[in-house]
Amino acid sequence: CRFQIAGISDLVRPVTDEERALYEPIDFSLTEFSSDAGGAHVIHKEDKIRTLMQRWRYPSLSIHGVEGAFYGVGGKTVIPGRVVGKFSIRLVPDMTPDQAIEVTRRHVERVFAGLGSPNEMRLWCEHPGKPWLANPDHPNYVAGRKATELVWGVTPDFTREGGSIPITLTFTEATGKTVLMLPLGRSDDGAHGQNEKFDRENYIQGIKLLAAYCEELTKLPRE
């Protein structure tokens, strides 16, 4: 993890041998990943585990836009009086929003002070959210795995995603139960995109999967 913000990496939960072993059986092609991303190569070439870890279990910083001056098509020599930059940092266990905000603020203020600029800089966070991670060995996940094997005939991969789904943590804290993310669609469905889709086969198989999952839940020992 090559974060330039001092202190960010110190907040991340260390990798265990048990966790590293979970990445080995995952069906993931670096060649297909590079092609889908539109790049000539991946940063961690020929290292599937490291690539997946960088995508899933380490924090990442994304720049989402810049407001100010001229940002349309064509070249303009406009010097703005005010510029707003937007970025996000994906939090992972065991990071907290307060910790991430504090170390980021210190870094940005230190870098800005080193510029010796007479301008003013203000940093604020709009939508902080805590990371969420469940135990794949929990009986709830065992039920999901067995249901998937029954309906699809394959053993599912246990993955981690960088998407923002804060309701999962809310459900976990409110109920005190383990939350399961049970996918029904395909990786090329284009979630939230203009051409988002959901295949008919996945719709039908999804109904079967939910039924099989509910049946597997009935076989679990009562807590």
Tab-separated table of C-alpha atoms in Angstrom:
chain	number	residue	atom	x	y	z
A	1	CYS	CA	0.000	0.000	0.000
A	2	ARG	CA	1.795	3.165	-1.197
A	3	PHE	CA	-0.208	5.893	0.480
A	4	GLN	CA	1.675	9.168	0.619
A	5	ILE	CA	-0.447	10.415	3.536
A	6	ALA	CA	1.637	9.689	6.600
A	7	GLY	CA	-0.196	7.567	9.160
A	8	ILE	CA	-2.891	6.114	6.877
A	9	SER	CA	-1.231	2.730	6.452
A	10	ASP	CA	-0.679	2.460	10.217
A	11	LEU	CA	-4.455	2.348	10.707
A	12	VAL	CA	-4.950	-0.736	8.511
A	13	ARG	CA	-5.444	-4.168	10.053
A	14	PRO	CA	-2.373	-6.386	9.421
A	15	VAL	CA	-2.694	-9.278	6.968
A	16	THR	CA	-2.846	-12.740	8.523
A	17	ASP	CA	-1.896	-16.052	6.919
A	18	GLU	CA	-5.528	-17.136	7.170
A	19	GLU	CA	-6.710	-14.086	5.245
A	20	ARG	CA	-4.015	-14.439	2.593
A	21	ALA	CA	-5.110	-18.028	1.989
A	22	LEU	CA	-8.611	-16.818	1.052
A	23	TYR	CA	-7.268	-15.129	-2.088
A	24	GLU	CA	-5.622	-18.222	-3.559
A	25	PRO	CA	-8.719	-20.035	-4.906
A	26	ILE	CA	-10.444	-16.906	-6.247
A	27	ASP	CA	-11.155	-17.107	-9.980
A	28	PHE	CA	-9.456	-13.933	-11.199
A	29	SER	CA	-7.553	-13.270	-14.426
A	30	LEU	CA	-4.992	-10.474	-14.487
A	31	THR	CA	-5.133	-10.472	-18.294
A	32	GLU	CA	-8.907	-9.987	-18.391
A	33	PHE	CA	-8.714	-7.414	-15.612
A	34	SER	CA	-6.142	-5.387	-17.535
A	35	SER	CA	-8.227	-5.600	-20.712
A	36	ASP	CA	-11.437	-4.519	-18.962
A	37	ALA	CA	-9.636	-1.598	-17.330
A	38	GLY	CA	-8.319	-0.449	-20.708
A	39	GLY	CA	-4.696	-0.471	-19.604
A	40	ALA	CA	-1.645	-2.058	-21.142
A	41	HIS	CA	-0.678	-3.673	-17.856
A	42	VAL	CA	-1.579	-3.849	-14.182
A	43	ILE	CA	0.603	-2.334	-11.492
A	44	HIS	CA	1.227	-5.623	-9.708
A	45	LYS	CA	1.682	-7.740	-12.808
A	46	GLU	CA	1.680	-11.498	-12.421
A	47	ASP	CA	0.664	-11.202	-8.761
A	48	LYS	CA	-3.026	-12.010	-8.383
A	49	ILE	CA	-3.088	-11.918	-4.598
A	50	ARG	CA	-1.397	-8.528	-4.354
A	51	THR	CA	-3.681	-7.082	-7.038
A	52	LEU	CA	-6.802	-8.297	-5.231
A	53	MET	CA	-5.523	-6.984	-1.921
A	54	GLN	CA	-4.899	-3.545	-3.399
A	55	ARG	CA	-8.430	-3.560	-4.812
A	56	TRP	CA	-10.191	-4.898	-1.736
A	57	ARG	CA	-8.366	-4.830	1.591
A	58	TYR	CA	-6.192	-1.710	1.450
A	59	PRO	CA	-7.350	1.919	1.451
A	60	SER	CA	-7.406	3.848	-1.809
A	61	LEU	CA	-7.667	7.499	-2.769
A	62	SER	CA	-9.797	8.571	-5.737
A	63	ILE	CA	-10.034	12.029	-7.323
A	64	HIS	CA	-13.608	12.732	-8.425
A	65	GLY	CA	-13.450	16.201	-9.887
A	66	VAL	CA	-12.227	19.795	-9.826
A	67	GLU	CA	-14.508	22.847	-9.802
A	68	GLY	CA	-13.305	26.244	-10.918
A	69	ALA	CA	-12.107	28.132	-13.990
A	70	PHE	CA	-12.930	26.532	-17.343
A	71	TYR	CA	-13.463	22.778	-17.551
A	72	GLY	CA	-15.402	22.379	-20.798
A	73	VAL	CA	-14.192	21.260	-24.196
A	74	GLY	CA	-11.347	23.317	-25.666
A	75	GLY	CA	-8.516	25.369	-24.208
A	76	LYS	CA	-9.096	28.522	-22.172
A	77	THR	CA	-6.561	30.619	-20.281
A	78	VAL	CA	-8.811	31.285	-17.307
A	79	ILE	CA	-7.225	31.781	-13.885
A	80	PRO	CA	-9.869	30.970	-11.257
A	81	GLY	CA	-10.340	32.883	-8.042
A	82	ARG	CA	-11.469	29.730	-6.273
A	83	VAL	CA	-10.890	26.034	-6.927
A	84	VAL	CA	-12.581	23.058	-5.280
A	85	GLY	CA	-11.086	19.588	-5.503
A	86	LYS	CA	-13.097	16.476	-4.641
A	87	PHE	CA	-11.553	13.219	-3.483
A	88	SER	CA	-12.439	10.238	-1.360
A	89	ILE	CA	-10.503	7.708	0.672
A	90	ARG	CA	-11.856	4.185	0.945
A	91	LEU	CA	-11.680	3.089	4.570
A	92	VAL	CA	-10.907	-0.512	5.505
A	93	PRO	CA	-10.649	-2.348	8.849
A	94	ASP	CA	-9.503	-1.113	11.346
A	95	MET	CA	-9.686	2.504	10.153
A	96	THR	CA	-12.207	4.976	11.565
A	97	PRO	CA	-13.469	8.144	9.853
A	98	ASP	CA	-12.129	10.379	12.629
A	99	GLN	CA	-8.635	8.878	12.380
A	100	ALA	CA	-8.555	9.089	8.583
A	101	ILE	CA	-9.789	12.678	8.562
A	102	GLU	CA	-7.216	13.736	11.145
A	103	VAL	CA	-4.150	12.244	9.419
A	104	THR	CA	-5.363	13.520	6.033
A	105	ARG	CA	-5.872	17.012	7.410
A	106	ARG	CA	-2.388	17.065	8.907
A	107	HIS	CA	-0.876	15.921	5.608
A	108	VAL	CA	-2.745	18.423	3.447
A	109	GLU	CA	-2.036	21.327	5.788
A	110	ARG	CA	1.660	20.417	5.940
A	111	VAL	CA	1.959	20.209	2.156
A	112	PHE	CA	0.036	23.443	1.623
A	113	ALA	CA	2.165	25.270	4.196
A	114	GLY	CA	5.290	24.123	2.351
A	115	LEU	CA	4.098	25.885	-0.811
A	116	GLY	CA	4.348	29.270	0.853
A	117	SER	CA	1.152	30.325	-0.906
A	118	PRO	CA	-0.691	33.509	0.155
A	119	ASN	CA	-3.988	31.772	-0.664
A	120	GLU	CA	-6.232	30.081	1.853
A	121	MET	CA	-7.011	26.377	1.973
A	122	ARG	CA	-9.949	24.676	3.679
A	123	LEU	CA	-10.505	20.934	3.975
A	124	TRP	CA	-13.807	19.314	4.928
A	125	CYS	CA	-15.459	15.904	4.833
A	126	GLU	CA	-19.025	15.535	3.607
A	127	HIS	CA	-19.981	11.870	3.959
A	128	PRO	CA	-17.805	9.796	6.314
A	129	GLY	CA	-18.550	6.090	6.638
A	130	LYS	CA	-17.116	3.214	8.641
A	131	PRO	CA	-15.757	0.078	6.940
A	132	TRP	CA	-17.644	-3.196	7.218
A	133	LEU	CA	-16.295	-6.730	7.116
A	134	ALA	CA	-17.936	-10.052	8.011
A	135	ASN	CA	-16.524	-13.456	8.887
A	136	PRO	CA	-16.810	-15.832	5.878
A	137	ASP	CA	-16.719	-18.812	8.252
A	138	HIS	CA	-19.890	-17.699	10.041
A	139	PRO	CA	-22.793	-20.192	9.700
A	140	ASN	CA	-24.749	-17.543	7.797
A	141	TYR	CA	-22.066	-17.545	5.107
A	142	VAL	CA	-21.888	-21.335	5.165
A	143	ALA	CA	-25.600	-21.347	4.318
A	144	GLY	CA	-25.024	-18.908	1.459
A	145	ARG	CA	-22.153	-21.021	0.128
A	146	LYS	CA	-24.171	-24.236	0.211
A	147	ALA	CA	-27.138	-22.558	-1.488
A	148	THR	CA	-24.877	-21.218	-4.244
A	149	GLU	CA	-23.327	-24.626	-4.798
A	150	LEU	CA	-26.782	-26.185	-5.043
A	151	VAL	CA	-28.214	-23.674	-7.534
A	152	TRP	CA	-25.173	-22.748	-9.633
A	153	GLY	CA	-23.076	-25.880	-9.202
A	154	VAL	CA	-19.923	-23.987	-8.228
A	155	THR	CA	-18.225	-23.005	-4.993
A	156	PRO	CA	-18.518	-19.211	-4.628
A	157	ASP	CA	-15.577	-16.889	-4.064
A	158	PHE	CA	-15.612	-14.765	-0.920
A	159	THR	CA	-14.691	-11.282	-2.065
A	160	ARG	CA	-14.266	-7.832	-0.586
A	161	GLU	CA	-15.444	-4.760	-2.443
A	162	GLY	CA	-14.663	-1.073	-2.254
A	163	GLY	CA	-18.249	0.047	-2.760
A	164	SER	CA	-20.006	2.264	-0.244
A	165	ILE	CA	-22.861	0.302	1.306
A	166	PRO	CA	-23.069	1.769	4.830
A	167	ILE	CA	-26.468	0.173	5.501
A	168	THR	CA	-24.733	-3.177	6.068
A	169	LEU	CA	-22.943	-1.868	9.142
A	170	THR	CA	-26.158	-0.191	10.316
A	171	PHE	CA	-28.010	-3.509	10.092
A	172	THR	CA	-25.189	-5.307	11.906
A	173	GLU	CA	-25.075	-2.805	14.764
A	174	ALA	CA	-28.868	-2.530	15.038
A	175	THR	CA	-29.598	-6.268	15.069
A	176	GLY	CA	-26.403	-7.666	16.526
A	177	LYS	CA	-26.468	-10.256	13.737
A	178	THR	CA	-24.149	-11.115	10.859
A	179	VAL	CA	-25.156	-9.554	7.530
A	180	LEU	CA	-24.652	-11.514	4.316
A	181	MET	CA	-24.178	-9.903	0.901
A	182	LEU	CA	-25.576	-12.541	-1.469
A	183	PRO	CA	-25.036	-11.511	-5.116
A	184	LEU	CA	-27.628	-12.385	-7.753
A	185	GLY	CA	-26.271	-10.576	-10.820
A	186	ARG	CA	-23.190	-10.696	-13.002
A	187	SER	CA	-19.973	-8.720	-12.857
A	188	ASP	CA	-20.795	-7.042	-16.188
A	189	ASP	CA	-24.252	-5.783	-15.168
A	190	GLY	CA	-22.924	-2.216	-14.967
A	191	ALA	CA	-24.485	-1.384	-11.617
A	192	HIS	CA	-25.671	2.255	-11.391
A	193	GLY	CA	-24.647	2.847	-15.011
A	194	GLN	CA	-26.761	4.135	-17.890
A	195	ASN	CA	-26.963	0.654	-19.422
A	196	GLU	CA	-27.396	-1.296	-16.203
A	197	LYS	CA	-28.872	-4.742	-16.830
A	198	PHE	CA	-30.024	-7.875	-15.034
A	199	ASP	CA	-30.080	-11.075	-17.091
A	200	ARG	CA	-33.224	-13.202	-17.161
A	201	GLU	CA	-31.226	-16.268	-16.170
A	202	ASN	CA	-29.896	-14.522	-13.086
A	203	TYR	CA	-33.415	-13.405	-12.180
A	204	ILE	CA	-34.726	-16.978	-12.295
A	205	GLN	CA	-31.659	-18.491	-10.635
A	206	GLY	CA	-31.758	-15.715	-8.072
A	207	ILE	CA	-35.242	-16.778	-6.983
A	208	LYS	CA	-33.971	-20.320	-6.575
A	209	LEU	CA	-30.892	-19.089	-4.710
A	210	LEU	CA	-32.910	-17.119	-2.166
A	211	ALA	CA	-35.193	-20.108	-1.590
A	212	ALA	CA	-32.226	-22.458	-1.172
A	213	TYR	CA	-30.527	-19.979	1.172
A	214	CYS	CA	-33.639	-19.753	3.363
A	215	GLU	CA	-33.782	-23.550	3.519
A	216	GLU	CA	-30.125	-23.740	4.512
A	217	LEU	CA	-30.770	-21.206	7.261
A	218	THR	CA	-33.341	-23.535	8.802
A	219	LYS	CA	-30.600	-26.123	9.205
A	220	LEU	CA	-28.389	-23.839	11.279
A	221	PRO	CA	-28.164	-24.368	15.051
A	222	ARG	CA	-30.199	-21.878	17.055
A	223	GLU	CA	-28.134	-19.133	18.708
